[in-house]
Short mmCIF file of N, CA and C and ligand atoms in Angstrom, two decimals:
data_model
loop_
_atom_site.label_atom_id
_atom_site.label_comp_id
_atom_site.label_asym_id
_atom_site.label_seq_id
_atom_site.Cartn_x
_atom_site.Cartn_y
_atom_site.Cartn_z
N MET A 484 -100.08 -15.01 72.13
CA MET A 484 -100.57 -15.05 70.75
C MET A 484 -99.58 -14.35 69.81
N THR A 485 -99.24 -14.95 68.69
CA THR A 485 -98.36 -14.29 67.72
C THR A 485 -99.17 -13.27 66.93
N PRO A 486 -98.51 -12.31 66.24
CA PRO A 486 -99.29 -11.31 65.49
C PRO A 486 -100.27 -11.94 64.52
N SER A 487 -99.84 -12.99 63.78
CA SER A 487 -100.74 -13.57 62.78
C SER A 487 -101.96 -14.23 63.41
N SER A 488 -101.84 -14.70 64.65
CA SER A 488 -102.99 -15.35 65.25
C SER A 488 -104.01 -14.34 65.76
N ARG A 489 -103.71 -13.06 65.59
CA ARG A 489 -104.70 -12.05 65.97
C ARG A 489 -105.68 -11.77 64.85
N THR A 490 -105.44 -12.41 63.68
CA THR A 490 -106.41 -12.34 62.58
C THR A 490 -107.08 -13.69 62.46
N ALA A 491 -108.40 -13.68 62.35
CA ALA A 491 -109.12 -14.94 62.13
C ALA A 491 -109.99 -14.80 60.89
N VAL A 492 -110.29 -15.95 60.29
CA VAL A 492 -111.15 -15.99 59.10
C VAL A 492 -112.42 -16.75 59.49
N PHE A 493 -113.57 -16.16 59.21
CA PHE A 493 -114.84 -16.86 59.41
C PHE A 493 -115.35 -17.18 58.00
N ALA A 494 -115.24 -18.43 57.61
CA ALA A 494 -115.57 -18.82 56.24
C ALA A 494 -116.93 -19.50 56.18
N GLY A 495 -117.66 -19.23 55.12
CA GLY A 495 -118.95 -19.90 54.95
C GLY A 495 -119.63 -19.47 53.66
N SER A 496 -120.74 -20.13 53.38
CA SER A 496 -121.52 -19.79 52.18
C SER A 496 -122.39 -18.56 52.42
N PHE A 497 -122.90 -18.42 53.64
CA PHE A 497 -123.73 -17.27 54.01
C PHE A 497 -124.83 -17.01 52.98
N ASP A 498 -125.57 -18.05 52.65
CA ASP A 498 -126.62 -17.94 51.60
C ASP A 498 -127.99 -18.20 52.21
N PRO A 499 -128.54 -17.24 52.95
CA PRO A 499 -127.98 -15.93 53.28
C PRO A 499 -127.43 -15.92 54.71
N LEU A 500 -126.90 -14.73 55.06
CA LEU A 500 -126.46 -14.48 56.44
C LEU A 500 -127.66 -14.58 57.37
N THR A 501 -127.50 -15.30 58.49
CA THR A 501 -128.58 -15.41 59.48
C THR A 501 -128.18 -14.72 60.78
N ASN A 502 -129.12 -14.64 61.70
CA ASN A 502 -128.78 -14.07 63.01
C ASN A 502 -127.79 -14.97 63.76
N GLY A 503 -127.78 -16.26 63.44
CA GLY A 503 -126.78 -17.16 64.04
C GLY A 503 -125.38 -16.77 63.57
N HIS A 504 -125.25 -16.49 62.27
CA HIS A 504 -123.94 -16.04 61.75
C HIS A 504 -123.54 -14.72 62.41
N VAL A 505 -124.50 -13.79 62.52
CA VAL A 505 -124.18 -12.47 63.09
C VAL A 505 -123.69 -12.64 64.53
N ASP A 506 -124.34 -13.53 65.27
CA ASP A 506 -123.93 -13.81 66.65
C ASP A 506 -122.47 -14.31 66.68
N LEU A 507 -122.15 -15.23 65.78
CA LEU A 507 -120.79 -15.78 65.74
C LEU A 507 -119.77 -14.73 65.30
N ILE A 508 -120.15 -13.91 64.32
CA ILE A 508 -119.25 -12.84 63.86
C ILE A 508 -118.94 -11.90 65.02
N THR A 509 -119.97 -11.54 65.78
CA THR A 509 -119.78 -10.62 66.90
C THR A 509 -118.88 -11.24 67.96
N ARG A 510 -119.10 -12.53 68.26
CA ARG A 510 -118.25 -13.21 69.25
C ARG A 510 -116.80 -13.28 68.76
N ALA A 511 -116.61 -13.66 67.50
CA ALA A 511 -115.24 -13.81 66.97
C ALA A 511 -114.54 -12.46 66.88
N ALA A 512 -115.28 -11.42 66.50
CA ALA A 512 -114.67 -10.09 66.39
C ALA A 512 -114.20 -9.59 67.75
N GLY A 513 -114.83 -10.09 68.81
CA GLY A 513 -114.42 -9.72 70.16
C GLY A 513 -113.19 -10.49 70.63
N LEU A 514 -112.87 -11.57 69.95
CA LEU A 514 -111.73 -12.39 70.37
C LEU A 514 -110.45 -12.06 69.61
N PHE A 515 -110.61 -11.48 68.41
CA PHE A 515 -109.44 -11.24 67.54
C PHE A 515 -109.36 -9.76 67.19
N ASP A 516 -108.14 -9.32 66.82
CA ASP A 516 -107.98 -7.92 66.40
C ASP A 516 -108.68 -7.68 65.07
N ARG A 517 -108.63 -8.69 64.19
CA ARG A 517 -109.23 -8.52 62.87
C ARG A 517 -109.93 -9.81 62.49
N LEU A 518 -111.12 -9.68 61.96
CA LEU A 518 -111.87 -10.85 61.50
C LEU A 518 -112.18 -10.66 60.03
N ILE A 519 -111.78 -11.65 59.23
CA ILE A 519 -112.12 -11.63 57.80
C ILE A 519 -113.30 -12.58 57.60
N VAL A 520 -114.43 -12.03 57.21
CA VAL A 520 -115.60 -12.86 56.89
C VAL A 520 -115.47 -13.20 55.41
N ALA A 521 -115.27 -14.47 55.11
CA ALA A 521 -114.92 -14.86 53.73
C ALA A 521 -115.97 -15.78 53.16
N THR A 522 -116.45 -15.42 51.98
CA THR A 522 -117.43 -16.27 51.32
C THR A 522 -116.97 -16.58 49.90
N LEU A 523 -117.67 -17.49 49.26
CA LEU A 523 -117.16 -18.07 48.02
C LEU A 523 -118.30 -18.54 47.14
N VAL A 524 -117.96 -18.83 45.88
CA VAL A 524 -118.88 -19.59 45.04
C VAL A 524 -118.60 -21.05 45.37
N ASN A 525 -119.58 -21.69 46.00
CA ASN A 525 -119.38 -23.08 46.42
C ASN A 525 -119.95 -24.00 45.33
N SER A 526 -119.05 -24.66 44.60
CA SER A 526 -119.49 -25.44 43.42
C SER A 526 -120.41 -26.60 43.79
N SER A 527 -120.42 -27.00 45.08
CA SER A 527 -121.28 -28.12 45.45
C SER A 527 -122.67 -27.65 45.89
N LYS A 528 -122.91 -26.33 45.83
CA LYS A 528 -124.23 -25.81 46.24
C LYS A 528 -124.79 -24.90 45.16
N GLN A 529 -126.11 -24.80 45.11
CA GLN A 529 -126.79 -23.88 44.19
C GLN A 529 -127.28 -22.71 45.02
N PRO A 530 -126.54 -21.61 45.09
CA PRO A 530 -126.97 -20.54 46.00
C PRO A 530 -128.20 -19.78 45.49
N LEU A 531 -128.97 -19.24 46.44
CA LEU A 531 -130.10 -18.38 46.08
C LEU A 531 -129.58 -17.00 45.71
N PHE A 532 -128.55 -16.55 46.44
CA PHE A 532 -128.00 -15.21 46.22
C PHE A 532 -126.63 -15.31 45.55
N THR A 533 -126.36 -14.35 44.65
CA THR A 533 -125.05 -14.33 44.00
C THR A 533 -123.98 -13.97 45.04
N LEU A 534 -122.75 -14.17 44.64
CA LEU A 534 -121.63 -13.83 45.53
C LEU A 534 -121.67 -12.34 45.88
N ASP A 535 -121.91 -11.49 44.87
CA ASP A 535 -121.96 -10.04 45.12
C ASP A 535 -123.10 -9.68 46.08
N GLU A 536 -124.23 -10.34 45.91
CA GLU A 536 -125.36 -10.06 46.80
C GLU A 536 -125.05 -10.48 48.24
N ARG A 537 -124.41 -11.62 48.40
CA ARG A 537 -124.08 -12.09 49.75
C ARG A 537 -123.07 -11.17 50.42
N VAL A 538 -122.07 -10.73 49.62
CA VAL A 538 -121.06 -9.82 50.17
C VAL A 538 -121.72 -8.50 50.60
N ALA A 539 -122.62 -7.97 49.74
CA ALA A 539 -123.28 -6.70 50.08
C ALA A 539 -124.13 -6.86 51.34
N MET A 540 -124.81 -8.00 51.47
CA MET A 540 -125.64 -8.23 52.66
C MET A 540 -124.77 -8.26 53.91
N ILE A 541 -123.65 -8.98 53.83
CA ILE A 541 -122.78 -9.09 55.02
C ILE A 541 -122.20 -7.71 55.36
N ARG A 542 -121.72 -7.00 54.32
CA ARG A 542 -121.12 -5.67 54.56
C ARG A 542 -122.12 -4.74 55.24
N GLY A 543 -123.35 -4.76 54.77
CA GLY A 543 -124.38 -3.89 55.35
C GLY A 543 -124.61 -4.19 56.82
N VAL A 544 -124.59 -5.46 57.17
CA VAL A 544 -124.91 -5.86 58.54
C VAL A 544 -123.73 -5.61 59.50
N VAL A 545 -122.50 -5.77 59.01
CA VAL A 545 -121.34 -5.63 59.92
C VAL A 545 -120.72 -4.23 59.87
N ALA A 546 -121.38 -3.32 59.17
CA ALA A 546 -120.79 -1.98 58.95
C ALA A 546 -120.36 -1.30 60.24
N ASP A 547 -121.06 -1.56 61.33
CA ASP A 547 -120.74 -0.86 62.59
C ASP A 547 -119.61 -1.53 63.37
N LEU A 548 -119.17 -2.70 62.93
CA LEU A 548 -118.10 -3.39 63.65
C LEU A 548 -116.76 -3.01 63.00
N PRO A 549 -115.86 -2.34 63.72
CA PRO A 549 -114.68 -1.74 63.10
C PRO A 549 -113.62 -2.72 62.61
N ASN A 550 -113.56 -3.90 63.19
CA ASN A 550 -112.42 -4.78 62.89
C ASN A 550 -112.78 -5.92 61.93
N ILE A 551 -113.79 -5.67 61.08
CA ILE A 551 -114.21 -6.75 60.18
C ILE A 551 -113.99 -6.38 58.71
N GLU A 552 -113.43 -7.33 57.99
CA GLU A 552 -113.28 -7.19 56.54
C GLU A 552 -114.14 -8.28 55.90
N VAL A 553 -114.80 -7.96 54.80
CA VAL A 553 -115.57 -8.98 54.09
C VAL A 553 -114.84 -9.28 52.79
N ALA A 554 -114.58 -10.54 52.54
CA ALA A 554 -113.75 -10.91 51.38
C ALA A 554 -114.37 -12.12 50.68
N THR A 555 -113.92 -12.35 49.45
CA THR A 555 -114.35 -13.55 48.72
C THR A 555 -113.10 -14.36 48.36
N PHE A 556 -113.31 -15.63 48.15
CA PHE A 556 -112.19 -16.45 47.68
C PHE A 556 -112.73 -17.55 46.78
N ASP A 557 -111.84 -18.07 45.94
CA ASP A 557 -112.21 -19.30 45.23
C ASP A 557 -111.05 -20.27 45.44
N GLY A 558 -111.27 -21.51 45.17
CA GLY A 558 -110.22 -22.49 45.45
C GLY A 558 -110.29 -22.92 46.90
N LEU A 559 -109.14 -23.32 47.39
CA LEU A 559 -109.08 -23.90 48.74
C LEU A 559 -109.09 -22.83 49.82
N LEU A 560 -109.85 -23.11 50.86
CA LEU A 560 -109.85 -22.22 52.03
C LEU A 560 -108.45 -22.16 52.65
N ALA A 561 -107.76 -23.30 52.67
CA ALA A 561 -106.42 -23.34 53.26
C ALA A 561 -105.49 -22.35 52.54
N ASP A 562 -105.61 -22.25 51.21
CA ASP A 562 -104.75 -21.32 50.45
C ASP A 562 -105.10 -19.87 50.78
N PHE A 563 -106.41 -19.61 50.89
CA PHE A 563 -106.84 -18.24 51.22
C PHE A 563 -106.31 -17.82 52.59
N VAL A 564 -106.41 -18.72 53.55
CA VAL A 564 -105.96 -18.42 54.92
C VAL A 564 -104.45 -18.14 54.93
N LYS A 565 -103.73 -18.96 54.20
CA LYS A 565 -102.28 -18.78 54.11
C LYS A 565 -101.93 -17.45 53.46
N GLU A 566 -102.62 -17.13 52.33
CA GLU A 566 -102.37 -15.87 51.62
C GLU A 566 -102.59 -14.66 52.53
N ARG A 567 -103.56 -14.78 53.43
CA ARG A 567 -103.88 -13.66 54.32
C ARG A 567 -103.03 -13.66 55.59
N HIS A 568 -102.03 -14.54 55.63
CA HIS A 568 -101.14 -14.63 56.79
C HIS A 568 -101.92 -14.87 58.08
N ALA A 569 -102.97 -15.65 57.96
CA ALA A 569 -103.76 -16.01 59.14
C ALA A 569 -103.57 -17.51 59.36
N HIS A 570 -104.00 -18.01 60.50
CA HIS A 570 -104.06 -19.47 60.62
C HIS A 570 -105.23 -19.96 61.46
N VAL A 571 -106.09 -19.03 61.87
CA VAL A 571 -107.26 -19.45 62.65
C VAL A 571 -108.51 -19.28 61.79
N VAL A 572 -109.29 -20.34 61.69
CA VAL A 572 -110.57 -20.28 60.99
C VAL A 572 -111.68 -20.59 61.98
N ILE A 573 -112.67 -19.74 61.98
CA ILE A 573 -113.82 -19.90 62.88
C ILE A 573 -114.90 -20.71 62.16
N ARG A 574 -115.43 -21.68 62.85
CA ARG A 574 -116.62 -22.38 62.36
C ARG A 574 -117.62 -22.45 63.51
N GLY A 575 -118.87 -22.33 63.17
CA GLY A 575 -119.91 -22.43 64.20
C GLY A 575 -120.32 -23.88 64.39
N LEU A 576 -120.58 -24.25 65.62
CA LEU A 576 -121.11 -25.59 65.91
C LEU A 576 -122.45 -25.42 66.62
N ARG A 577 -123.50 -25.90 65.96
CA ARG A 577 -124.84 -25.75 66.56
C ARG A 577 -125.25 -27.01 67.29
N THR A 578 -124.97 -28.15 66.67
CA THR A 578 -125.41 -29.42 67.26
C THR A 578 -124.26 -30.42 67.20
N ALA A 579 -124.36 -31.46 68.04
CA ALA A 579 -123.31 -32.49 68.06
C ALA A 579 -123.23 -33.19 66.69
N SER A 580 -124.35 -33.27 66.00
CA SER A 580 -124.34 -33.98 64.71
C SER A 580 -123.50 -33.27 63.66
N GLU A 581 -123.25 -31.99 63.84
CA GLU A 581 -122.41 -31.27 62.87
C GLU A 581 -120.94 -31.58 63.08
N PHE A 582 -120.63 -32.14 64.24
CA PHE A 582 -119.21 -32.24 64.59
C PHE A 582 -118.41 -33.14 63.65
N SER A 583 -118.97 -34.28 63.22
CA SER A 583 -118.12 -35.20 62.45
C SER A 583 -117.70 -34.60 61.11
N ASP A 584 -118.61 -33.90 60.43
CA ASP A 584 -118.23 -33.25 59.17
C ASP A 584 -117.20 -32.15 59.41
N GLU A 585 -117.42 -31.40 60.48
CA GLU A 585 -116.50 -30.28 60.79
C GLU A 585 -115.12 -30.81 61.18
N TRP A 586 -115.12 -31.91 61.92
CA TRP A 586 -113.87 -32.53 62.35
C TRP A 586 -113.06 -32.95 61.13
N GLN A 587 -113.76 -33.59 60.16
CA GLN A 587 -113.10 -34.05 58.94
C GLN A 587 -112.52 -32.86 58.16
N MET A 588 -113.31 -31.79 58.05
CA MET A 588 -112.87 -30.62 57.30
C MET A 588 -111.68 -29.95 58.01
N ALA A 589 -111.76 -29.88 59.33
CA ALA A 589 -110.67 -29.24 60.09
C ALA A 589 -109.35 -29.99 59.87
N LEU A 590 -109.43 -31.32 59.90
CA LEU A 590 -108.19 -32.09 59.74
C LEU A 590 -107.69 -32.07 58.29
N ALA A 591 -108.62 -32.06 57.33
CA ALA A 591 -108.20 -31.95 55.93
C ALA A 591 -107.52 -30.60 55.69
N ASN A 592 -108.07 -29.55 56.28
CA ASN A 592 -107.45 -28.23 56.12
C ASN A 592 -106.07 -28.19 56.76
N ARG A 593 -105.91 -28.89 57.88
CA ARG A 593 -104.59 -28.93 58.53
C ARG A 593 -103.60 -29.77 57.70
N HIS A 594 -104.12 -30.76 57.00
CA HIS A 594 -103.27 -31.52 56.09
C HIS A 594 -102.75 -30.61 54.97
N LEU A 595 -103.63 -29.73 54.48
CA LEU A 595 -103.26 -28.85 53.37
C LEU A 595 -102.35 -27.70 53.81
N TYR A 596 -102.49 -27.29 55.06
CA TYR A 596 -101.72 -26.16 55.59
C TYR A 596 -101.48 -26.45 57.06
N ALA A 597 -100.26 -26.81 57.38
CA ALA A 597 -99.95 -27.31 58.72
C ALA A 597 -100.28 -26.29 59.82
N GLY A 598 -100.27 -24.99 59.45
CA GLY A 598 -100.56 -23.97 60.47
C GLY A 598 -102.03 -23.75 60.72
N PHE A 599 -102.89 -24.45 60.00
CA PHE A 599 -104.34 -24.20 60.04
C PHE A 599 -104.94 -24.67 61.37
N GLU A 600 -105.58 -23.76 62.09
CA GLU A 600 -106.29 -24.14 63.31
C GLU A 600 -107.76 -23.79 63.14
N THR A 601 -108.64 -24.71 63.47
CA THR A 601 -110.08 -24.44 63.41
C THR A 601 -110.58 -24.19 64.83
N LEU A 602 -111.24 -23.07 64.99
CA LEU A 602 -111.78 -22.71 66.31
C LEU A 602 -113.31 -22.78 66.22
N PHE A 603 -113.89 -23.67 66.99
CA PHE A 603 -115.35 -23.82 66.97
C PHE A 603 -115.98 -22.93 68.02
N LEU A 604 -116.95 -22.16 67.58
CA LEU A 604 -117.69 -21.30 68.51
C LEU A 604 -119.15 -21.73 68.50
N MET A 605 -119.79 -21.64 69.66
CA MET A 605 -121.22 -21.95 69.74
C MET A 605 -122.00 -20.65 69.72
N PRO A 606 -123.05 -20.59 68.92
CA PRO A 606 -123.90 -19.40 68.97
C PRO A 606 -124.73 -19.41 70.25
N SER A 607 -125.39 -18.32 70.51
CA SER A 607 -126.32 -18.24 71.62
C SER A 607 -127.33 -19.40 71.52
N ALA A 608 -127.68 -19.98 72.67
CA ALA A 608 -128.58 -21.14 72.67
C ALA A 608 -129.90 -20.84 71.96
N THR A 609 -130.33 -19.59 72.01
CA THR A 609 -131.63 -19.24 71.39
C THR A 609 -131.56 -19.20 69.86
N LEU A 610 -130.34 -19.30 69.32
CA LEU A 610 -130.18 -19.21 67.86
C LEU A 610 -129.73 -20.52 67.23
N THR A 611 -129.55 -21.56 68.04
CA THR A 611 -128.91 -22.78 67.52
C THR A 611 -129.72 -23.50 66.45
N TYR A 612 -131.01 -23.27 66.40
CA TYR A 612 -131.83 -23.99 65.42
C TYR A 612 -131.85 -23.29 64.06
N ILE A 613 -131.30 -22.10 63.98
CA ILE A 613 -131.39 -21.33 62.73
C ILE A 613 -130.34 -21.81 61.73
N SER A 614 -130.76 -22.00 60.48
CA SER A 614 -129.80 -22.30 59.40
C SER A 614 -130.24 -21.52 58.16
N SER A 615 -129.30 -21.33 57.24
CA SER A 615 -129.64 -20.64 55.99
C SER A 615 -130.70 -21.43 55.23
N HIS A 616 -130.59 -22.75 55.25
CA HIS A 616 -131.56 -23.60 54.55
C HIS A 616 -132.96 -23.37 55.11
N LEU A 617 -133.05 -23.35 56.45
CA LEU A 617 -134.35 -23.17 57.11
C LEU A 617 -134.97 -21.82 56.76
N VAL A 618 -134.17 -20.76 56.80
CA VAL A 618 -134.76 -19.43 56.55
C VAL A 618 -135.20 -19.29 55.09
N LYS A 619 -134.48 -19.96 54.18
CA LYS A 619 -134.91 -19.89 52.77
C LYS A 619 -136.26 -20.58 52.60
N GLU A 620 -136.44 -21.70 53.29
CA GLU A 620 -137.70 -22.43 53.18
C GLU A 620 -138.85 -21.63 53.80
N ILE A 621 -138.59 -21.04 54.96
CA ILE A 621 -139.63 -20.23 55.62
C ILE A 621 -140.01 -19.06 54.71
N ALA A 622 -138.99 -18.40 54.13
CA ALA A 622 -139.26 -17.25 53.26
C ALA A 622 -140.07 -17.68 52.04
N ALA A 623 -139.68 -18.79 51.45
CA ALA A 623 -140.37 -19.25 50.23
C ALA A 623 -141.84 -19.56 50.50
N LEU A 624 -142.14 -19.96 51.74
CA LEU A 624 -143.51 -20.33 52.08
C LEU A 624 -144.25 -19.20 52.80
N GLY A 625 -143.63 -18.03 52.82
CA GLY A 625 -144.33 -16.85 53.33
C GLY A 625 -144.34 -16.70 54.84
N GLY A 626 -143.48 -17.42 55.55
CA GLY A 626 -143.45 -17.32 57.02
C GLY A 626 -142.68 -16.11 57.50
N SER A 627 -142.84 -15.83 58.79
CA SER A 627 -142.16 -14.67 59.38
C SER A 627 -140.67 -14.96 59.57
N LEU A 628 -139.87 -13.98 59.21
CA LEU A 628 -138.41 -14.10 59.37
C LEU A 628 -137.91 -13.32 60.57
N GLU A 629 -138.85 -12.77 61.32
CA GLU A 629 -138.52 -11.98 62.51
C GLU A 629 -137.62 -12.78 63.46
N GLY A 630 -136.50 -12.23 63.83
CA GLY A 630 -135.60 -12.88 64.78
C GLY A 630 -134.68 -13.92 64.17
N LEU A 631 -134.90 -14.23 62.90
CA LEU A 631 -134.09 -15.27 62.25
C LEU A 631 -132.94 -14.70 61.44
N VAL A 632 -133.22 -13.57 60.79
CA VAL A 632 -132.20 -12.93 59.94
C VAL A 632 -132.27 -11.42 60.17
N PRO A 633 -131.20 -10.68 59.86
CA PRO A 633 -131.27 -9.22 59.96
C PRO A 633 -132.36 -8.69 59.01
N PRO A 634 -132.95 -7.52 59.35
CA PRO A 634 -134.05 -6.98 58.52
C PRO A 634 -133.68 -6.84 57.04
N SER A 635 -132.46 -6.42 56.74
CA SER A 635 -132.07 -6.24 55.32
C SER A 635 -132.07 -7.59 54.59
N VAL A 636 -131.69 -8.65 55.31
CA VAL A 636 -131.69 -9.99 54.69
C VAL A 636 -133.12 -10.48 54.52
N ALA A 637 -133.98 -10.16 55.50
CA ALA A 637 -135.39 -10.54 55.39
C ALA A 637 -135.99 -9.89 54.14
N ALA A 638 -135.67 -8.61 53.93
CA ALA A 638 -136.21 -7.90 52.75
C ALA A 638 -135.71 -8.55 51.46
N ALA A 639 -134.45 -8.92 51.44
CA ALA A 639 -133.88 -9.57 50.23
C ALA A 639 -134.55 -10.92 49.99
N LEU A 640 -134.78 -11.66 51.07
CA LEU A 640 -135.44 -12.98 50.91
C LEU A 640 -136.87 -12.81 50.42
N GLN A 641 -137.55 -11.80 50.97
CA GLN A 641 -138.95 -11.60 50.57
C GLN A 641 -139.05 -11.15 49.12
N SER A 642 -138.06 -10.39 48.66
CA SER A 642 -138.10 -9.94 47.26
C SER A 642 -137.85 -11.10 46.29
N ARG A 643 -137.26 -12.17 46.79
CA ARG A 643 -137.01 -13.35 45.94
C ARG A 643 -138.18 -14.33 45.93
N ARG A 644 -139.16 -14.05 46.78
CA ARG A 644 -140.24 -15.01 46.93
C ARG A 644 -141.11 -15.03 45.68
N PRO A 645 -141.35 -16.20 45.11
CA PRO A 645 -142.19 -16.25 43.92
C PRO A 645 -143.57 -15.67 44.23
N GLN A 646 -144.05 -14.78 43.35
CA GLN A 646 -145.38 -14.19 43.56
C GLN A 646 -146.44 -15.19 43.13
N ARG A 647 -147.44 -15.36 43.97
CA ARG A 647 -148.52 -16.29 43.60
C ARG A 647 -149.61 -15.49 42.89
N SER A 648 -150.07 -16.02 41.75
CA SER A 648 -151.11 -15.30 41.03
C SER A 648 -152.43 -16.06 41.19
N GLY A 649 -153.42 -15.37 41.72
CA GLY A 649 -154.77 -15.94 41.84
C GLY A 649 -154.84 -17.07 42.85
N THR A 650 -156.02 -17.64 42.97
CA THR A 650 -156.22 -18.75 43.92
C THR A 650 -156.49 -20.02 43.13
N THR A 651 -155.98 -21.10 43.64
CA THR A 651 -156.26 -22.37 42.98
C THR A 651 -157.25 -23.16 43.83
N ARG A 652 -158.02 -23.96 43.22
CA ARG A 652 -158.99 -24.75 43.98
C ARG A 652 -158.55 -26.17 44.08
O1 LIG B 2196 -121.23 -22.36 55.17
P1 LIG B 2196 -120.69 -23.64 54.63
O2 LIG B 2196 -121.29 -23.95 53.28
O3 LIG B 2196 -120.85 -24.78 55.59
O4 LIG B 2196 -119.11 -23.41 54.42
C1 LIG B 2196 -118.30 -24.44 53.90
C2 LIG B 2196 -116.92 -23.91 53.48
C3 LIG B 2196 -117.06 -22.72 52.58
C4 LIG B 2196 -116.15 -23.49 54.70
C5 LIG B 2196 -116.19 -25.08 52.77
O5 LIG B 2196 -117.00 -25.61 51.76
C6 LIG B 2196 -114.86 -24.65 52.14
O6 LIG B 2196 -113.90 -24.41 52.85
N1 LIG B 2196 -114.82 -24.55 50.79
C7 LIG B 2196 -113.64 -24.13 50.06
C8 LIG B 2196 -113.02 -25.30 49.30
C9 LIG B 2196 -112.12 -26.12 50.20
O7 LIG B 2196 -111.18 -25.63 50.78
N2 LIG B 2196 -112.46 -27.40 50.28
C10 LIG B 2196 -111.75 -28.33 51.13
C11 LIG B 2196 -112.25 -28.24 52.56
S1 LIG B 2196 -111.53 -29.48 53.50
#
């Protein structure tokens, strides 16, 4: 491995961070000397949490892992990876159906930056069904977030839940 390949970037929206993401962060941090968890304002999505809120949530959860940096970027992921002198990007693969979109993105990123390598990691089998979309829906409808997201993220999701006033018939 060359020195630059000892740094990896785990890029995503993390809106919000789930236990599936935490599992992948822990696995990737064990494979590389340094892991940059990078999030962004994604113009194609309407996030529930602001960029600052997502960064604070991730920082709080990964505080005990020594080799992790949390960063933000705008523009192309390929440019961010190049600027950081990295060339490995971690993406999680939960189901086979995710593969075609990920495959397309991996090759587009390699078109933009020839050194770009995408490394797919699988989360623990018990976490494969978890997604940020799912946890937001469960939270909005008052369901339990136990085991789905870190406690601090559960608290943030619950504080965003619209308060219901009175009973309707
Ligand atoms: O968690 P997500 O939303 O699946 O992450 C998607 C992300 C952030 C990795 C992707 O949207 C991205 O890389 N956005 C930055 C803009 C960019 O580089 N677009 C071209 C990708 S081929």
